[in-house]
XYZ file of C-alpha atoms in Angstrom:
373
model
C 87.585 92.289 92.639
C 90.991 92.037 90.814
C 94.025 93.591 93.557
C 96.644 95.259 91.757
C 99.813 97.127 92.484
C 100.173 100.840 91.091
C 103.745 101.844 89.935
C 104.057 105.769 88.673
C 107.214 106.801 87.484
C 108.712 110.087 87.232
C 111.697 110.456 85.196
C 112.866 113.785 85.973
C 116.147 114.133 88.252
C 119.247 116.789 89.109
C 121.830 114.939 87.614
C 122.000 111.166 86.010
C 124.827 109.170 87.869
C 126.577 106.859 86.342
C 125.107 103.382 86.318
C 122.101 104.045 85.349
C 119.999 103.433 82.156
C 117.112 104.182 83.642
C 114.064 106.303 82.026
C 115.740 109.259 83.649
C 116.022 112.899 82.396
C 118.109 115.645 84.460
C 117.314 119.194 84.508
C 114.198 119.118 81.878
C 112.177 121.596 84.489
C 109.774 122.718 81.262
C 108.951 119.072 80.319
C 107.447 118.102 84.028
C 104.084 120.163 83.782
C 103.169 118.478 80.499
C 104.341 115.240 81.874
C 102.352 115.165 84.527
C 99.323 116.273 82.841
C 100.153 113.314 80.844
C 100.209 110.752 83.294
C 96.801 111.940 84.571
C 95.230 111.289 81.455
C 97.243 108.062 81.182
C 95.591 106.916 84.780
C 92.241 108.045 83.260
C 92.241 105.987 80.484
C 92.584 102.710 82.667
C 90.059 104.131 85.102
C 87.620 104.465 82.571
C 88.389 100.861 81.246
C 88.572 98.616 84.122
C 87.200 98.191 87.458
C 90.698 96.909 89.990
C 91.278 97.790 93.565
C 94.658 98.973 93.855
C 96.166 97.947 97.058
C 99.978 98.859 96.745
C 101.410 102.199 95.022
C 104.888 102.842 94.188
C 106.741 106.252 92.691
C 109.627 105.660 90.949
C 112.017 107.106 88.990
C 114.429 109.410 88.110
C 113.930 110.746 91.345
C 110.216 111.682 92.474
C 111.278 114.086 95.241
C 112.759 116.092 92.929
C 109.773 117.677 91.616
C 107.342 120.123 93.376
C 105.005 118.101 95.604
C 102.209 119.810 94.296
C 102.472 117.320 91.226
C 102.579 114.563 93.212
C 99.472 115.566 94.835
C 97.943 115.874 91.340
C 99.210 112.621 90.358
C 98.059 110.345 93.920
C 94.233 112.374 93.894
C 93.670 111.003 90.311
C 95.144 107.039 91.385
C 92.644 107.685 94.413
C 89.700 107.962 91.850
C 90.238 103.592 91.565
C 89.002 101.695 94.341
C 92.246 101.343 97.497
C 93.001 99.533 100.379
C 96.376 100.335 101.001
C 98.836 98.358 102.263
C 101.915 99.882 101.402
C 102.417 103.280 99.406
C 106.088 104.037 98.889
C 108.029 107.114 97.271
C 111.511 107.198 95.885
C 113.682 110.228 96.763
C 117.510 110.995 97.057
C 119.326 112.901 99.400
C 119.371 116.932 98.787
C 116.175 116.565 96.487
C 114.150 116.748 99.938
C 112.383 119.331 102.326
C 110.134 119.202 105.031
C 107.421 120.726 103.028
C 107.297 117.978 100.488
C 107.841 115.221 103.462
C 104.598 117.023 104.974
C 102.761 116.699 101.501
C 104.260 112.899 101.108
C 102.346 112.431 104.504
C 99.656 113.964 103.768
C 98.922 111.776 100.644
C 99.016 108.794 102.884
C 102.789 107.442 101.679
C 104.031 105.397 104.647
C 107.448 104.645 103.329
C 110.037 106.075 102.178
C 113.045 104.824 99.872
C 116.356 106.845 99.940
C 118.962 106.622 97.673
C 122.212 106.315 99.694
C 124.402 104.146 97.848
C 127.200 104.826 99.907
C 127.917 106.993 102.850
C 131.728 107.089 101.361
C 132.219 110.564 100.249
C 134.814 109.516 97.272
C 132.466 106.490 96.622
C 129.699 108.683 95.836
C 131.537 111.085 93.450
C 132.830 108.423 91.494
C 129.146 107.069 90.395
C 128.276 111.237 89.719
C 125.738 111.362 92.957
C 125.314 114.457 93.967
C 125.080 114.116 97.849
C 127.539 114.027 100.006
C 127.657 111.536 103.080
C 126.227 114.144 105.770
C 123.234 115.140 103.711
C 122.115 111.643 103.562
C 122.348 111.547 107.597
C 120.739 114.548 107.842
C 118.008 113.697 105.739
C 117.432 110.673 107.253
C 116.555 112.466 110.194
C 114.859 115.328 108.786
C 112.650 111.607 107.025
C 112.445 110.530 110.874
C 111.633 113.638 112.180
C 108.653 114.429 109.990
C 106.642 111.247 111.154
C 107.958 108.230 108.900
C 108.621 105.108 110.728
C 109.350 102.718 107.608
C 112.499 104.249 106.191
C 114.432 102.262 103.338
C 118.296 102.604 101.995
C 119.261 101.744 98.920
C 122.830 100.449 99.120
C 125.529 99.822 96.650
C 128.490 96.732 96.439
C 131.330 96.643 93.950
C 131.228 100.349 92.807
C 134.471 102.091 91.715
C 136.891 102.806 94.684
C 134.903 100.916 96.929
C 136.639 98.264 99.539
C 135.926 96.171 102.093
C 137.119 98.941 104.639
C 134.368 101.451 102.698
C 131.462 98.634 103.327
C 132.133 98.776 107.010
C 131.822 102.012 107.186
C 128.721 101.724 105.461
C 127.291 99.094 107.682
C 128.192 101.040 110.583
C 126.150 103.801 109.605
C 123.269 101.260 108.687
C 123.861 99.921 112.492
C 123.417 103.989 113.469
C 120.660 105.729 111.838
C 119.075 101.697 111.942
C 116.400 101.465 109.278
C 113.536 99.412 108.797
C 114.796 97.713 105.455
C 118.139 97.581 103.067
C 118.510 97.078 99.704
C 121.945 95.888 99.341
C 122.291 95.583 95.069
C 125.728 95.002 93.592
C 126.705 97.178 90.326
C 124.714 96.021 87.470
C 126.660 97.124 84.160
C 123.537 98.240 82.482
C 123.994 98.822 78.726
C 123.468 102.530 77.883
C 124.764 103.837 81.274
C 128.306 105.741 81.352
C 129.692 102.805 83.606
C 128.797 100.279 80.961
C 131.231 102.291 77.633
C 133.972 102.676 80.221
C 134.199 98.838 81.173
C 133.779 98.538 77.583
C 136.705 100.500 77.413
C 138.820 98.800 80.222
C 138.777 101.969 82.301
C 136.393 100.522 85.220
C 137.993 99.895 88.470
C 135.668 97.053 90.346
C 136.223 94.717 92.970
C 137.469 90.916 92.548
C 134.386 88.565 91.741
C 135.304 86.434 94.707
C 135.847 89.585 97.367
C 132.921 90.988 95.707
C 131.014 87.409 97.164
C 133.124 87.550 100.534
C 131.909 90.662 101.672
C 128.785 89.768 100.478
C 128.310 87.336 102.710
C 129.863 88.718 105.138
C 127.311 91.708 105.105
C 123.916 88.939 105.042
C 125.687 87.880 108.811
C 125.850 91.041 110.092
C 122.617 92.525 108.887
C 121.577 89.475 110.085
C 122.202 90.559 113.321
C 120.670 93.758 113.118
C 117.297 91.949 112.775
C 117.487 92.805 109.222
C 116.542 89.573 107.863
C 117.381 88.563 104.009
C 114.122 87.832 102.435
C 115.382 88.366 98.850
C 118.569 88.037 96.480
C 118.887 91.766 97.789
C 116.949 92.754 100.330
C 116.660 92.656 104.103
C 114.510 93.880 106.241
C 112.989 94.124 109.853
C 110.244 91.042 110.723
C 106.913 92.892 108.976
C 108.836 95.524 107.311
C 108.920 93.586 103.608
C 108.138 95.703 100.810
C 104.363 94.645 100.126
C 104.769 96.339 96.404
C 108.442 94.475 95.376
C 106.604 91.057 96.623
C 104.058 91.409 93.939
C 106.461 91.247 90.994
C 107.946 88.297 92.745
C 104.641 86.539 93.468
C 103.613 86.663 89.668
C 100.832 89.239 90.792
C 99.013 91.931 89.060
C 100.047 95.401 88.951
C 99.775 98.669 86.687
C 102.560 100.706 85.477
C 101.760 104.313 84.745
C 104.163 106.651 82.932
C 107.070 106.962 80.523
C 109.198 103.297 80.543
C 106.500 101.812 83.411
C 105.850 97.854 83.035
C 102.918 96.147 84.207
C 101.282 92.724 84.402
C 97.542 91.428 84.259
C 96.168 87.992 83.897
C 99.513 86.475 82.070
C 99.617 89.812 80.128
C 103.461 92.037 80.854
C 103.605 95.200 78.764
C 105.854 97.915 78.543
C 105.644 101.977 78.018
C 107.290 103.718 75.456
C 111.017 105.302 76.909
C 110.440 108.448 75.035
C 109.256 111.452 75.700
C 108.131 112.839 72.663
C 106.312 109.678 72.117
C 104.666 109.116 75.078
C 103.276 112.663 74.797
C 102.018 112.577 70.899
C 100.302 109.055 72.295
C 98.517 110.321 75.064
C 97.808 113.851 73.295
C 95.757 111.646 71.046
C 94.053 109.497 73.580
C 96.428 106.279 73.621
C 97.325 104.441 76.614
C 101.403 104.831 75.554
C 102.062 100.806 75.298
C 104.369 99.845 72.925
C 105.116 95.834 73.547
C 103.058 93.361 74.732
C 103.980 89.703 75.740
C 101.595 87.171 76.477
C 103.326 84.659 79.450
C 102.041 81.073 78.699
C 102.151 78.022 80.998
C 105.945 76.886 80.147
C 107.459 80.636 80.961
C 105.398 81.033 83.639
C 106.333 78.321 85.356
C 110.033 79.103 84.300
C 109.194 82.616 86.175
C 107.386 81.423 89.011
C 110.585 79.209 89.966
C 112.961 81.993 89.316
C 111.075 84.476 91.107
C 110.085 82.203 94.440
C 113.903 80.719 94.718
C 115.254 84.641 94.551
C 113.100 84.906 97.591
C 114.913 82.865 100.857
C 111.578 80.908 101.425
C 112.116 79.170 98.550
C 109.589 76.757 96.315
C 106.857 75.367 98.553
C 106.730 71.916 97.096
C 103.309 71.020 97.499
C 102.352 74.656 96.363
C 103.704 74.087 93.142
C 101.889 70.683 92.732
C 98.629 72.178 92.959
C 99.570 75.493 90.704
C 101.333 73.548 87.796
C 100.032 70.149 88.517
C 103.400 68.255 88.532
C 106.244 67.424 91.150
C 109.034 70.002 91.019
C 111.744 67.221 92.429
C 110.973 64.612 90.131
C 110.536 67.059 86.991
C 113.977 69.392 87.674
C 115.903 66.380 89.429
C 118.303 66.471 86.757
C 119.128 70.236 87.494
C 118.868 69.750 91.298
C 121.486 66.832 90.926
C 123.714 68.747 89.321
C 123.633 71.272 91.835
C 122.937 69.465 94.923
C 126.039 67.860 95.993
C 127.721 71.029 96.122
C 125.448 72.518 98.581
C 123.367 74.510 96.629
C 119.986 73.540 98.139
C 118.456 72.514 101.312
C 114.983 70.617 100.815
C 112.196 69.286 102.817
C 108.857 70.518 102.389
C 110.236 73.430 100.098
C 113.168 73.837 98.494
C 115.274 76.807 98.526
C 118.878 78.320 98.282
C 121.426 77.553 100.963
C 123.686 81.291 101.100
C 125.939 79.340 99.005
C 123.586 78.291 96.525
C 121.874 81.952 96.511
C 125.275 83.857 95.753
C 125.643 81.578 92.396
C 122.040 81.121 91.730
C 122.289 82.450 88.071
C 124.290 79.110 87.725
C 121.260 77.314 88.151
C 118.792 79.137 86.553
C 120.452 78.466 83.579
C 119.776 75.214 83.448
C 115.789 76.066 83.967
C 115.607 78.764 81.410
């Protein structure tokens, strides 16, 4: 039987900071019943049309926790209706969105991990991206997270964000070296377009950090998580030895996975679609029994090959050589040694049996993938 990730997003929050251009909504309490009702039916539809086991499950958003748990009960007993064997079931949630009623419910549901979104424990840092926390909620979430019986805890982290220095990342590590978590994700500032950050670089009125300090304290931060026994395993993320998100690894292994719910992507046999971003939409579809899919790509051979070597090099392991001989039945040296020459001399790669990003090489990766794409 076919093993498949599950990724639900709810795109309901407090407040939308401001780099994102995400499927996120804030303070639309009378649209979340209807939504959610939605989404059920949306599950139902696949359920009723294909027989997968469903062995990861991720809530995204928006911000999940933000909503009464009693829809998120609503919305995990209808996903239980498929075959599972979980390995990993994570929820997304921000500081000052949680309680120790809905921790007890997440629980409850079987969700072993849980992602927070820090960004920063820098007070000023944090109002100028519009979050709505504060550094001591975070903390004392984290321990109210601890405290109500989850072990595999995971920040999300922010580099290169207005106001932010190197003295500000310390500080930030610091508290990662305190409240020590079982995984990072460490992403720098993405100007997405759409997103509040994105019209005020537009506009020259974005204060970020120098490309090559930005890089610096990069690397600087891959030592000393390093040291923490949080290992990089990923462009952007570091974790404890078994600690790994099981979910994130199927996007980056070219596995299969569903995505339920307004904006949600998913992937089957070569197949990537993608959910309608609005609302009104995605109801009127589903109202008249529609799963809400509005694009649909078909990945042949060449991309994904093109993906598979994007995907595997993001990840520190790299491109097991021989691997890729038997899955596209060619040598990757001797068909790419014109990229990997050009590269190669200035210490982008180390290769024996696989080949794979030295740090160097990782930081300026993009460079590279250029020349694949």
């Amino acid at each position: 039987m076919n093993k498949v990730g599950a990724y639900i997003h709810i795109p309901f929050c407090e407040k939308k900071c401001y780099y994102c251009d995400f499927a996120a909504f804030p303070n639309l309490e009378s649209w979340i019943e209807p939504y959610v009702e939605n989404l059920i039916k949306e599950i139902r539809l696949y359920r009723e049309r294909m027989d997968v086991l469903i062995d990861s499950i991720y809530i995204g958003g928006g911000t999940p926790s933000y909503i009464d748990p009693i829809f998120i009960e609503k919305i995990v007993g209808e996903i239980y209706k498929f075959k599972t064997d979980l390995k990993e079931f994570t929820i997304e949630a921000n500081p000052k969105s949680l309680d120790m009623r809905k921790l007890q419910t997440y629980k409850a549901l079987g969700i072993n991990r849980i992602s927070l979104g820090v960004q920063s424990f820098d007070d000023t840092v944090l109002k100028n991206i519009g979050r709505n926390h504060t550094s001591q909620i975070a903390i004392k979430d984290i321990e109210m997270i601890k405290n109500a019986g989850f072990d595999n805890l995971s920040f999300d982290l922010m580099l290169n964000l207005p106001g932010q220095d190197f003295a500000s990342v310390k500080r930030d590590l610091e508290m990662v070296k305190e409240l020590k978590p079982k995984h990072i994700s460490w992403y720098s500032l993405i100007l997405d377009k759409g997103s509040r950050f994105y019209a005020l670089e537009k506009q020259g009125k974005l204060d970020l950090m120098d490309s090559d300090l930005e890089v610096d304290i990069f690397s600087y931060l891959i030592d000393q998580l390093d040291n923490l026994g949080l290992h990089r395993y990923e462009v952007s993320n570091f974790a404890q030895k078994g600690f790994e998100s099981f979910h994130n690894k199927k996007y980056w292994n070219q596995e299969g996975y569903l995505g339920f719910g307004i904006g949600a992507a998913g992937y089957l046999s070569n197949l990537r679609y993608n959910n309608t971003r609005n609302l009104a939409v995605y109801d009127k579809m589903l109202k008249s029994n529609k799963i809400p899919i509005i694009n649909k790509d078909f990945v042949d051979k060449v991309e994904n090959e093109k993906e598979y070597i994007i995907f595997k090099l993001r990840e520190t392991e790299g491109i097991n050589l021989e691997a890729f001989r038997d899955k596209y039945g060619i040598d990757f040296l001797e068909k790419y040694k014109d990229q990997i020459n050009k590269f190669k001399d200035d210490g982008f790669f180390e290769i024996d049996k696989v080949i794979k990003f030295t740090k160097k090489g990782m930081s300026l990766s993009n460079e590279f993938f250029v020349e694949i794409i």
